[in-house]
């Protein structure tokens, strides 16, 4: 399993429905991609991205109005790679990215944490390590919030990549 998840903002006119093109988007150096796409913004979530997903998505099933919260980390339309053993790339449209940005702008991180806390705290050193654990997830929340806010401001789509 991958140890990180990369999210990259992409202007909709530049977006292609091709796994090969999307993989190249992540394979190029950041400077090359930044030059090619003019506006560049990327976020990288560390090995805790599945637990970050738990904070937002919580337990299934979700109501329709919960949709943006389920798209923050691992949501999006899958674009399957030629090698089906590799995880698909995930794409959020610009409209979906705006909805996620809106959700994150108003989300109460402490309330989200309270729902996931009992499941996450034991994995990261227990109650004695909770302040550090909370701090790491709260920092990732702020980074995601800033990423999606900037993405929405530019009207960009989001492509997510789990390296195989």
XYZ file of C-alpha atoms in Angstrom:
164
model
C 0.000 0.000 0.000
C 1.123 3.507 -0.760
C 2.384 5.694 2.029
C 0.962 8.918 0.630
C -1.823 10.407 -1.462
C -1.234 13.299 -3.852
C -3.955 15.766 -4.828
C -3.325 18.169 -7.682
C -5.434 21.071 -8.938
C -5.862 21.071 -12.704
C -7.584 23.683 -14.877
C -10.606 21.960 -16.466
C -9.562 22.732 -20.077
C -6.262 20.929 -19.450
C -7.912 17.854 -17.932
C -7.898 14.640 -19.969
C -9.881 11.452 -19.412
C -6.784 9.353 -19.929
C -5.015 7.402 -17.222
C -1.765 7.766 -19.152
C -2.095 11.556 -19.286
C -3.088 11.735 -15.615
C -0.141 9.555 -14.574
C 2.191 11.833 -16.540
C 0.715 14.776 -14.672
C 2.132 13.269 -11.495
C 5.257 11.842 -13.080
C 6.584 15.201 -14.234
C 8.581 17.331 -11.889
C 6.541 19.908 -10.022
C 8.295 22.750 -11.860
C 7.444 21.262 -15.271
C 3.820 20.761 -14.339
C 3.599 24.207 -12.776
C 4.923 25.756 -15.976
C 2.609 23.685 -18.184
C -0.541 24.347 -16.177
C 0.343 27.935 -15.174
C -1.570 27.671 -11.874
C -0.253 24.842 -9.796
C -1.286 23.663 -6.431
C -0.699 20.290 -4.917
C -1.350 18.712 -1.552
C 0.263 15.544 -0.260
C -1.276 13.535 2.553
C 1.060 11.195 4.417
C 0.435 7.578 5.362
C -2.484 8.644 7.573
C -4.670 9.487 4.565
C -7.003 6.536 5.260
C -7.554 7.826 8.774
C -8.015 11.356 7.400
C -10.702 9.825 5.165
C -12.330 8.392 8.305
C -12.512 11.852 9.858
C -14.475 13.219 6.907
C -16.411 10.271 5.559
C -17.174 8.562 8.855
C -19.402 5.548 8.685
C -21.515 4.743 5.644
C -24.193 5.182 4.386
C -24.311 8.895 3.676
C -27.204 11.110 2.738
C -27.017 13.072 -0.517
C -26.248 16.280 1.389
C -23.180 14.580 2.909
C -21.600 14.073 -0.523
C -18.897 16.792 -0.269
C -17.584 15.333 2.981
C -17.110 11.950 1.292
C -15.108 13.522 -1.538
C -12.443 15.315 0.522
C -9.819 12.561 0.577
C -10.708 9.500 -1.492
C -13.782 10.657 -3.392
C -13.941 11.213 -7.109
C -14.652 9.514 -10.405
C -12.191 6.670 -10.925
C -10.029 6.645 -14.034
C -8.682 3.129 -14.294
C -5.081 2.496 -15.261
C -4.142 -0.004 -17.953
C -2.635 -2.168 -15.197
C -5.786 -2.927 -13.175
C -3.664 -4.005 -10.194
C -2.799 -0.336 -9.649
C -5.349 1.833 -7.866
C -7.359 4.132 -10.131
C -6.732 7.839 -10.313
C -9.624 9.868 -8.915
C -11.037 13.015 -10.495
C -13.268 15.667 -8.958
C -14.835 18.161 -11.336
C -14.441 21.865 -10.646
C -18.026 21.931 -9.336
C -17.333 19.040 -6.959
C -14.118 20.710 -5.770
C -16.107 23.904 -5.045
C -18.617 21.920 -2.977
C -15.786 20.267 -1.027
C -14.214 23.698 -0.443
C -17.554 24.965 0.846
C -17.900 21.989 3.170
C -14.375 22.439 4.546
C -14.866 26.197 4.985
C -17.735 25.560 7.383
C -16.682 22.210 8.883
C -16.062 22.098 12.602
C -12.878 20.041 12.910
C -13.478 19.321 16.589
C -16.913 17.872 15.793
C -15.403 15.745 13.004
C -12.647 14.611 15.363
C -15.146 13.655 18.061
C -16.855 11.203 15.684
C -13.582 9.497 14.688
C -11.654 9.929 17.947
C -12.384 6.579 19.600
C -11.249 4.725 16.510
C -8.140 6.820 15.824
C -6.615 7.595 19.217
C -5.641 3.962 20.011
C -3.772 3.717 16.680
C -1.537 6.665 17.495
C -0.307 6.047 21.024
C -3.509 6.250 23.013
C -4.882 9.000 25.185
C -1.466 10.237 26.310
C -0.521 10.985 22.697
C -3.917 12.463 21.783
C -2.792 16.116 21.752
C -0.072 15.327 19.193
C -2.419 13.110 17.182
C -5.155 15.738 17.190
C -2.567 18.342 16.182
C -1.344 16.302 13.202
C -4.864 15.708 11.908
C -5.908 19.311 12.568
C -2.883 20.524 10.584
C -3.785 18.223 7.685
C -7.349 19.564 7.881
C -6.070 23.135 7.550
C -3.860 22.150 4.596
C -6.775 20.439 2.834
C -9.011 23.415 3.567
C -6.433 25.782 2.019
C -5.858 23.466 -0.964
C -9.549 23.191 -1.811
C -10.166 26.923 -1.186
C -7.421 27.874 -3.655
C -8.609 25.210 -6.099
C -12.178 26.534 -5.950
C -10.981 30.135 -6.269
C -9.275 29.252 -9.562
C -12.174 27.074 -10.769
C -9.921 24.021 -10.992
C -10.682 20.317 -10.932
C -8.768 17.916 -8.657
C -6.882 14.769 -9.617
C -5.880 12.318 -6.879
C -3.116 9.777 -7.227
C -2.161 6.806 -5.051
C 1.223 5.576 -6.225
C 1.194 1.829 -6.758
